[in-house]
CSV table of C-alpha atoms in Angstrom, one decimal:
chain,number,residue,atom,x,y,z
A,1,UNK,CA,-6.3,21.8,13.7
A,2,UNK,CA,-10.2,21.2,14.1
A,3,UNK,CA,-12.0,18.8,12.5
A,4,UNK,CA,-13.8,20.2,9.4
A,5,UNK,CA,-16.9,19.4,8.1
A,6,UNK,CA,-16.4,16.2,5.0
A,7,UNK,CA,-16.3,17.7,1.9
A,8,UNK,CA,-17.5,14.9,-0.7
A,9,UNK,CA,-14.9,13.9,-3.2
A,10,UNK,CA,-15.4,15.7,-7.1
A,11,UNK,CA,-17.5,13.5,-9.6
A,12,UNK,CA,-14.7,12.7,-12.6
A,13,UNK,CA,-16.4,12.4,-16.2
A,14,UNK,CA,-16.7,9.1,-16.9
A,15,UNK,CA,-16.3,9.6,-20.9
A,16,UNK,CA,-12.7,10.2,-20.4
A,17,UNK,CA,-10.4,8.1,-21.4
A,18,UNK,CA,-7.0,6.9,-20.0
A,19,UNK,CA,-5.1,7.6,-22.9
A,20,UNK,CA,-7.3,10.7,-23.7
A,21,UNK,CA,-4.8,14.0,-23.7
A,22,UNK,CA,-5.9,16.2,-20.9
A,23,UNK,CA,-7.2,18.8,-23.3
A,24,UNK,CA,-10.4,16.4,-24.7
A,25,UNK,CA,-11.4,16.1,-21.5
A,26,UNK,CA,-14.6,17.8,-20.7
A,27,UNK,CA,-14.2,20.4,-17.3
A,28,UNK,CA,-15.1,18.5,-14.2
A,29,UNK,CA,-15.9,20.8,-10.9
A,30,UNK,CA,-13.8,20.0,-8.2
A,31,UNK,CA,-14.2,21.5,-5.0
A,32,UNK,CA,-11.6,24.3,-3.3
A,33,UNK,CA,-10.2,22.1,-0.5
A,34,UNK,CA,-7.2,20.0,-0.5
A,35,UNK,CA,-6.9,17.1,-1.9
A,36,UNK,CA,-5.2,13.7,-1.2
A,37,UNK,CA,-4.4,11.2,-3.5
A,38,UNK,CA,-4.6,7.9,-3.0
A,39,UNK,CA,-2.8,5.4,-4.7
A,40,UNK,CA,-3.2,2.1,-2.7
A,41,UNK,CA,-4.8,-1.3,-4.0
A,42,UNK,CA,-8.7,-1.1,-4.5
A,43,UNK,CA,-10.5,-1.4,-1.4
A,44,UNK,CA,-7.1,-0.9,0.9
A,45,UNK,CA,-7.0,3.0,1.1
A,46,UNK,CA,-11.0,3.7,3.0
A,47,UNK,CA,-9.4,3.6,6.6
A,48,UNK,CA,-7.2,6.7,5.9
A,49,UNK,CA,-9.5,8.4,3.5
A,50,UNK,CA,-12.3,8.3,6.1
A,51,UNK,CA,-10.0,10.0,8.2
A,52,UNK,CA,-9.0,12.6,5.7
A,53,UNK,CA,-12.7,13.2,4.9
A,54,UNK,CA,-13.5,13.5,9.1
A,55,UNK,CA,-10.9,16.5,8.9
A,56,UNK,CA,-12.3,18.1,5.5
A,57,UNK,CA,-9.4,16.9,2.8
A,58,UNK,CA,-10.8,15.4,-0.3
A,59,UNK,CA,-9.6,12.2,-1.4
A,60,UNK,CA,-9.2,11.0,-5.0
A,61,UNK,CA,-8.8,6.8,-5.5
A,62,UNK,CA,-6.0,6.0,-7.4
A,63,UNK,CA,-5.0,2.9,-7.3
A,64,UNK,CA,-2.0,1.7,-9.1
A,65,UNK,CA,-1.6,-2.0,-7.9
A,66,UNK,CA,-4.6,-4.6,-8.4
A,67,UNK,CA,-3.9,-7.7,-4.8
A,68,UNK,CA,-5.5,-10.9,-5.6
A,69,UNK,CA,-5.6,-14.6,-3.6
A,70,UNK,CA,-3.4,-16.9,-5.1
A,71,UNK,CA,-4.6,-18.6,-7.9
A,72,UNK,CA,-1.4,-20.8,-9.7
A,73,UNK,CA,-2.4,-24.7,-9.2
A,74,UNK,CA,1.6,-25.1,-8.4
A,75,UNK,CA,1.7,-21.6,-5.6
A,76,UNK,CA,-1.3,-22.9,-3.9
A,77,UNK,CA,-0.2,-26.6,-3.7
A,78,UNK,CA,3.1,-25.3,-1.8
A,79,UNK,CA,0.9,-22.9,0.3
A,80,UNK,CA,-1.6,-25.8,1.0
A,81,UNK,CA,1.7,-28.0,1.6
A,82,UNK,CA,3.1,-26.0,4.2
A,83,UNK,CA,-0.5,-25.1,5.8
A,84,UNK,CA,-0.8,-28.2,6.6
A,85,UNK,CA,2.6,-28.6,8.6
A,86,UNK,CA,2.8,-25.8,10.6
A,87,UNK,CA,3.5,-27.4,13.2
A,88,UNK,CA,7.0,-28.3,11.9
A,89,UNK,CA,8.5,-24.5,11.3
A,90,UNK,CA,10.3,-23.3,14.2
A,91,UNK,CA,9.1,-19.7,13.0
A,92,UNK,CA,6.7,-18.2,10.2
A,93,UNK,CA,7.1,-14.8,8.9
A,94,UNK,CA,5.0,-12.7,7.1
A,95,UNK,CA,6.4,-9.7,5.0
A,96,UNK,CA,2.7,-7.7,4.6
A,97,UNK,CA,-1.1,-7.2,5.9
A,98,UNK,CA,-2.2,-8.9,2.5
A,99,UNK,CA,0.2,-11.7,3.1
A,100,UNK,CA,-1.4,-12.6,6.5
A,101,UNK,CA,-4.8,-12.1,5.2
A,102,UNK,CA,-5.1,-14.3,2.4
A,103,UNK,CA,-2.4,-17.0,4.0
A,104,UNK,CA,-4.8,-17.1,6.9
A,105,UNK,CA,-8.1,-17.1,4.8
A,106,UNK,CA,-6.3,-20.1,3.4
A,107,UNK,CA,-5.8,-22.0,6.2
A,108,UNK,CA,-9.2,-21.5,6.9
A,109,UNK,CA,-10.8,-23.0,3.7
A,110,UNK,CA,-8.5,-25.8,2.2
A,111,UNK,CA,-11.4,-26.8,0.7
A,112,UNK,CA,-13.1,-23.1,-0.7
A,113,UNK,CA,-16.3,-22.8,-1.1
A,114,UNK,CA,-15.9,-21.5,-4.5
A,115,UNK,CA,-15.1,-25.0,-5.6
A,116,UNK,CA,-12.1,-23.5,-8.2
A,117,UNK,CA,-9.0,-23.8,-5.9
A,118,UNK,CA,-9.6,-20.3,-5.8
A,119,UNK,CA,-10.0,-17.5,-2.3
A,120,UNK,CA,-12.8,-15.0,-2.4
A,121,UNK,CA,-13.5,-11.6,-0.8
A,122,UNK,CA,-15.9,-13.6,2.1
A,123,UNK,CA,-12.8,-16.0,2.9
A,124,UNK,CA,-10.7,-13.6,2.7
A,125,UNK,CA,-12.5,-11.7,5.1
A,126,UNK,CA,-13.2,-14.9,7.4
A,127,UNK,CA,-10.0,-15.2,8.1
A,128,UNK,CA,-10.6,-14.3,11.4
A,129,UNK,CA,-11.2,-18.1,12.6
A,130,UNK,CA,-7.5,-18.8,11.8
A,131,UNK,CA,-6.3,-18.1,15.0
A,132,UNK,CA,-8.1,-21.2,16.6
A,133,UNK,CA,-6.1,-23.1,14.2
A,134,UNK,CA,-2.6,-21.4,14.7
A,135,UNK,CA,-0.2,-23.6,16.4
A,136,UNK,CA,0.5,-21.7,19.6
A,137,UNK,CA,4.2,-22.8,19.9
A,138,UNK,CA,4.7,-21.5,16.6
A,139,UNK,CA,6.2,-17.7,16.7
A,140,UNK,CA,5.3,-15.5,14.0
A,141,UNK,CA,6.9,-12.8,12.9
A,142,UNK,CA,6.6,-9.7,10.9
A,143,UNK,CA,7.7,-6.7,8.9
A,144,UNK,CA,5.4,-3.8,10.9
A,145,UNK,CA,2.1,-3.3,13.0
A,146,UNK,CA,0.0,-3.4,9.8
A,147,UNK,CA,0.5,-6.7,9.6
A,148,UNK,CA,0.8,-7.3,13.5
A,149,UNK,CA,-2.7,-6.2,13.3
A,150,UNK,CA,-3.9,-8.8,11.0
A,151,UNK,CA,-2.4,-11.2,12.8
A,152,UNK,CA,-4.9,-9.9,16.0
A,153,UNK,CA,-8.2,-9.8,13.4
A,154,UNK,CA,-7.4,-13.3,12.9
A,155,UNK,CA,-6.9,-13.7,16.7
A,156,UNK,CA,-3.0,-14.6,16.4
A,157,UNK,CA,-1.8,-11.7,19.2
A,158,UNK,CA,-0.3,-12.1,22.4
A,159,UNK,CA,-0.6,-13.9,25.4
A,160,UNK,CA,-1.8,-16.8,23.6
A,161,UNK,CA,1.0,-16.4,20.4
A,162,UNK,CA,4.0,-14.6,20.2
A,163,UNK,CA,4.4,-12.1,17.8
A,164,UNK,CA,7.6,-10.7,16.8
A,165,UNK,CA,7.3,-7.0,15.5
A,166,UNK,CA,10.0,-4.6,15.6
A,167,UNK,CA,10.2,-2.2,18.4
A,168,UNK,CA,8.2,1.0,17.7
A,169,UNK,CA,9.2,4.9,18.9
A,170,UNK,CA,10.2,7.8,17.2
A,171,UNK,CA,12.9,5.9,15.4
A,172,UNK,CA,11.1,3.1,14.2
A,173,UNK,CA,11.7,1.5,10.9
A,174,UNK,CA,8.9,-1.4,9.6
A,175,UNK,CA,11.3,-3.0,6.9
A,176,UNK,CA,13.2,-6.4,6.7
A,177,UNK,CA,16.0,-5.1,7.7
A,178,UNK,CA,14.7,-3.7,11.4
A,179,UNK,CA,12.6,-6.9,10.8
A,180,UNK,CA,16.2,-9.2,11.0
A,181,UNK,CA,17.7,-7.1,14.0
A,182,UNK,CA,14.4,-8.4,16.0
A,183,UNK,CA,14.9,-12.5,15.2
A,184,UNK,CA,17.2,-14.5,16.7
A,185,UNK,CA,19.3,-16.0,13.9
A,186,UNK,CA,21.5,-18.0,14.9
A,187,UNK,CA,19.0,-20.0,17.0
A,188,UNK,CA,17.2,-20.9,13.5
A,189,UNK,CA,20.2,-22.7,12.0
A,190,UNK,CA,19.5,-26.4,11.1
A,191,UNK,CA,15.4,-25.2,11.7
A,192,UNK,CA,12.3,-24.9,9.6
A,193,UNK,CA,11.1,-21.1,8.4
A,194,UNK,CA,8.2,-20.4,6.6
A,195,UNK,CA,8.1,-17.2,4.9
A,196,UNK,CA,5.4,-16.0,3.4
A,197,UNK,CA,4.5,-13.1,0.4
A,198,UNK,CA,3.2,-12.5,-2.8
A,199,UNK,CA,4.7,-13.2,-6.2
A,200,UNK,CA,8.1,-11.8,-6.1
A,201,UNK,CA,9.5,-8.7,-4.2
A,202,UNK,CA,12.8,-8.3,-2.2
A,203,UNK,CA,15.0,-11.1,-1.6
A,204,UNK,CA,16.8,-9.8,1.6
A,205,UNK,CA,14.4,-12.0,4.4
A,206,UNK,CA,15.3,-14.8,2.4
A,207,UNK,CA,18.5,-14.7,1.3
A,208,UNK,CA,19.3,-13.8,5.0
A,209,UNK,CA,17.9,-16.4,6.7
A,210,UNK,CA,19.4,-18.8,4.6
A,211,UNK,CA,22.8,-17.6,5.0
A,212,UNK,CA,21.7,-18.0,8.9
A,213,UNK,CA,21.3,-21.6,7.9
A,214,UNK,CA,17.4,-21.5,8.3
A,215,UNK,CA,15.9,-24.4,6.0
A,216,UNK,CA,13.2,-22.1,4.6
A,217,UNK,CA,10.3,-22.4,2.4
A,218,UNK,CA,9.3,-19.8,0.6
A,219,UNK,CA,5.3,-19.5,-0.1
A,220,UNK,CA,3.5,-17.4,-2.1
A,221,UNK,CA,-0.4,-16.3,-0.9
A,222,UNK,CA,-1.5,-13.5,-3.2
A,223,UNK,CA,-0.4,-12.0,-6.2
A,224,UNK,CA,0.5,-8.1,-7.0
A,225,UNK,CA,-0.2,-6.8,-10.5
A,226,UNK,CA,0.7,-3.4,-11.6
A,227,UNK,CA,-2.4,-1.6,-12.6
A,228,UNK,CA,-3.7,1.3,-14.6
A,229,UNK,CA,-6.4,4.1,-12.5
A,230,UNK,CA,-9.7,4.4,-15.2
A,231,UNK,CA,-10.7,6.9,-16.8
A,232,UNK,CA,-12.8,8.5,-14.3
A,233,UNK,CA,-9.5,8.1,-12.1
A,234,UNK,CA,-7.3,10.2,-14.6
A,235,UNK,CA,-10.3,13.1,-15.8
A,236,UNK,CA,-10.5,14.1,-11.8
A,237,UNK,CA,-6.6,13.6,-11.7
A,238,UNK,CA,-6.8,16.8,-14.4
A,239,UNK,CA,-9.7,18.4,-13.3
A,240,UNK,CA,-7.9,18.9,-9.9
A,241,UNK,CA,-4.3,20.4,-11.7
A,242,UNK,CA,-6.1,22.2,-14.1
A,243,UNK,CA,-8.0,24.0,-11.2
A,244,UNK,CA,-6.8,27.2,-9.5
A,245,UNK,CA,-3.7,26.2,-7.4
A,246,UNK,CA,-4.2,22.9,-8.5
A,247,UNK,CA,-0.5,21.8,-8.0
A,248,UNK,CA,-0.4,23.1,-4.6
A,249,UNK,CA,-4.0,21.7,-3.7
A,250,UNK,CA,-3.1,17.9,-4.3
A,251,UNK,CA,-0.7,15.6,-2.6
A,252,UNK,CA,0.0,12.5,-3.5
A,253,UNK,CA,0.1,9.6,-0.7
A,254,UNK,CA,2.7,7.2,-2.3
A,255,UNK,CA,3.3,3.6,0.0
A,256,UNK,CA,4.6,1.6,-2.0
A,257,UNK,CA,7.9,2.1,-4.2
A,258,UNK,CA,6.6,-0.8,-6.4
A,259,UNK,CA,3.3,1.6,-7.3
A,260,UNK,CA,5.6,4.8,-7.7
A,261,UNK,CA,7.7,3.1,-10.3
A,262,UNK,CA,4.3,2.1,-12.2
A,263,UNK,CA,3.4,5.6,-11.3
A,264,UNK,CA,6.8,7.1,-13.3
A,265,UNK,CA,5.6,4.8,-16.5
A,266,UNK,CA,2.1,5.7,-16.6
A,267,UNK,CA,3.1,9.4,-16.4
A,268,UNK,CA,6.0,9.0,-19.1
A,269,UNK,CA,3.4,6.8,-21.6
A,270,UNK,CA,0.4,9.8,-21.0
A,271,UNK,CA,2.4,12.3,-21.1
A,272,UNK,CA,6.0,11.8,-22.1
A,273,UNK,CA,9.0,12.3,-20.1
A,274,UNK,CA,10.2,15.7,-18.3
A,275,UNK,CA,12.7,16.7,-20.4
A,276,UNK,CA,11.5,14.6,-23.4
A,277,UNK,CA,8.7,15.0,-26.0
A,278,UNK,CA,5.3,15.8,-24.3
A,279,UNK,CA,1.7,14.2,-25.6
A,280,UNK,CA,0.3,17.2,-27.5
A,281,UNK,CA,-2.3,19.2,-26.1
A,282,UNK,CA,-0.4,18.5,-22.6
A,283,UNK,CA,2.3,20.4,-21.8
A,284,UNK,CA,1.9,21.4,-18.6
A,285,UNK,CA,0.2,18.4,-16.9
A,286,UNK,CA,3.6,16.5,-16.1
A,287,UNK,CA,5.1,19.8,-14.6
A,288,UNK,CA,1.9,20.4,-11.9
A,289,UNK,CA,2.0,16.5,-11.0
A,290,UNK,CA,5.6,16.4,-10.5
A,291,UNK,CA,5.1,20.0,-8.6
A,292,UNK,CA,3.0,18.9,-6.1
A,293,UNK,CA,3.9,17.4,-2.9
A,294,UNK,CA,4.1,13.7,-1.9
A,295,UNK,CA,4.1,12.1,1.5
A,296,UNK,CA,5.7,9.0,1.8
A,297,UNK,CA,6.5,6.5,4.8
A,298,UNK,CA,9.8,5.2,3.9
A,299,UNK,CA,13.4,6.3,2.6
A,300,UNK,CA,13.0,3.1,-0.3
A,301,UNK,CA,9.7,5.1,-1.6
A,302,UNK,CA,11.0,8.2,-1.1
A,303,UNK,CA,14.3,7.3,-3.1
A,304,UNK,CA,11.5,6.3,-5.8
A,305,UNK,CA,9.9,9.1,-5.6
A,306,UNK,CA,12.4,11.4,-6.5
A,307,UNK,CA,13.7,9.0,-9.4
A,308,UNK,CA,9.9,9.6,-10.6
A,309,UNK,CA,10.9,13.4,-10.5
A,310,UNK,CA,8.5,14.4,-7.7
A,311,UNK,CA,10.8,17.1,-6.2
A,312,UNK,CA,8.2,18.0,-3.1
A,313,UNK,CA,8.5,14.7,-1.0
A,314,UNK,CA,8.0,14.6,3.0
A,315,UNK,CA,9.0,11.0,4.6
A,316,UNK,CA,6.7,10.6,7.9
A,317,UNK,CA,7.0,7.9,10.2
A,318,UNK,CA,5.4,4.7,9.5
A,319,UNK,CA,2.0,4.1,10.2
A,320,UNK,CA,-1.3,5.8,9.3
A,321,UNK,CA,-1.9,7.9,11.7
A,322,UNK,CA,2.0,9.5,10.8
A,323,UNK,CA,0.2,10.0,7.4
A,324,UNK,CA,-2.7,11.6,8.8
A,325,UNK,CA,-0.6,13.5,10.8
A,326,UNK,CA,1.0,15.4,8.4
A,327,UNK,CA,-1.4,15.7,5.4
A,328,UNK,CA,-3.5,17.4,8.3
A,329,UNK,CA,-0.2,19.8,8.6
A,330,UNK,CA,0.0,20.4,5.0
A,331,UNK,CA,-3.6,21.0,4.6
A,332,UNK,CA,-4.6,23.4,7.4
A,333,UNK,CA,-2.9,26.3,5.5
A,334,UNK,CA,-4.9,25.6,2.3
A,335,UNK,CA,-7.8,25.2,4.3
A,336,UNK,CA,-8.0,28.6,6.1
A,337,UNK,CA,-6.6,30.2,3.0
A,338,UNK,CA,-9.8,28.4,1.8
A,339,UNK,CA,-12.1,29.8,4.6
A,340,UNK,CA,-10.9,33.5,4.1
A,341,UNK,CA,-12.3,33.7,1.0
């Protein structure tokens, strides 16, 4: 398809609210062109909407999980703890981009500027210097090239560290599991693993490992809330379905089975349940969400996805540019159809 000219995203009506029924909410003019929605952390989705916008999709925000740094005195005495002794893990392995980031901004200032015990946004983002301080006989591993990459911002990347990532190709699977086949377990019996995350999420690299008889420590380096989009957020949301072909010009970009179950709540609380009782004054708005497609990089958020009720759902390969890939495929028909008018 050939690059279209950006079309700037619609301006939502601020005076909405989030638990406003669709019907109080004033019209909002949205443009013809497809639309993607984005439901990643704040500030983690501008990569891929750039892209989107470079090829003429719309994008609309909509983020449904808030990343922070660390900020429990008792989390960031164990992360400071381990910091510190790198150089006695055999391996360290990180399950995410955001758990390299703020680990590494970490290690970077023990002593934050900030003066609270506390990571900011500028640490965070100086966590490039880390890699000076990265034991180079220490192997890292990790879950997919998102978080390979990182690593190489923060100048941890081969030849001068070893990174384990697994193998790529059409087959590829980022995941623990593909994650597990790439270590060498039985060699880390009796040895020292760091593992590093946020709060919670799956238990299978650790539970794993210590059944390998690693002697792990398990450190957490940010935290994941569940969050609510504003109002703004929501009032384009509508605007968009409530448009001609609204339901078939949206398509929700879902990455994260934690967000799609927060997803299925705030749909069910707004606007009750598909076969249940529906907010009055709103019908109809469940149905064209749940109508429209979703694109999704993984059979676990895919799986969620359909528990949600979404019923269109396309599983690409990992990896943004798999995303871009096919929204581009989805969109091109929407767009000419667009153009002929």
């Amino acid at each position: 398809m050939t690059p279209r000219a950006p079309l700037p995203p619609a301006s939502p009506n601020s005076a909405a609210t989030a638990g406003t029924p669709a019907t109080s909410v004033r019209t909002v003019a949205v443009s013809a062109a497809p639309c993607a929605i984005l439901t990643r952390p704040d500030g983690q989705a501008q990569t891929l909407a750039r892209a989107l916008h470079a090829e003429g999709i719309d994008t609309l925000e909509f983020p449904l999980l808030h990343i922070a740094a660390q900020a429990d005195p008792a989390a960031l005495a164990a992360l400071d703890a381990a910091l510190a002794s790198l150089s006695s893990y055999a391996l360290a392995v990180f399950v995410s981009p955001n758990a390299v980031m703020h680990a590494l901004a970490r290690l970077t200032y023990l002593q934050p500027a900030n003066g609270d015990g506390t990571t900011n946004a500028d640490e965070v983002r100086g966590a490039g210097e880390a890699g000076a301080r990265w034991p180079q006989t220490l192997p890292v591993a990790v879950v997919g090239p998102g978080s390979a990459q990182a690593l190489a911002d923060a100048g941890i990347a081969s030849p001068g560290h070893r990174v384990i990532v697994p193998p790529g190709g059409p087959d590829a699977r980022f995941d623990s599991e593909a994650l597990l086949e790439a270590l060498d377990l039985p060699a880390l019996a009796g040895r020292r693993v760091l593992l590093v995350r946020g709060d919670g999420g799956r238990e299978l690299l650790a539970d794993t490992l210590r059944a390998n008889g690693a002697q792990l420590d398990i450190v957490s380096a940010y935290t994941r809330r569940a969050r609510a989009p504003d109002a703004a957020a929501w009032a384009a949301l509508e605007a968009r379905l409530a448009s001609h072909d609204g339901a078939e010009r949206c398509a929700w970009v879902l990455t994260s089975s934690e967000a799609v179950r927060h997803l299925a709540t705030l749909l069910a609380a707004r606007y009750g349940t598909r076969d249940g009782v529906h907010t009055p004054g709103t019908p109809q708005v469940l149905a064209q969400i749940l109508a429209a497609p979703c694109f999704t990089s993984h059979t676990r958020i895919a799986d969620a996805a359909r528990s949600a009720g979404f019923d269109r759902i396309t599983q690409c390969a990992p990896g943004d540019d798999n995303l871009l890939a096919a929204l581009k495929t989805w969109a091109d028909p929407i767009q000419v159809k667009h153009d002929d008018r």
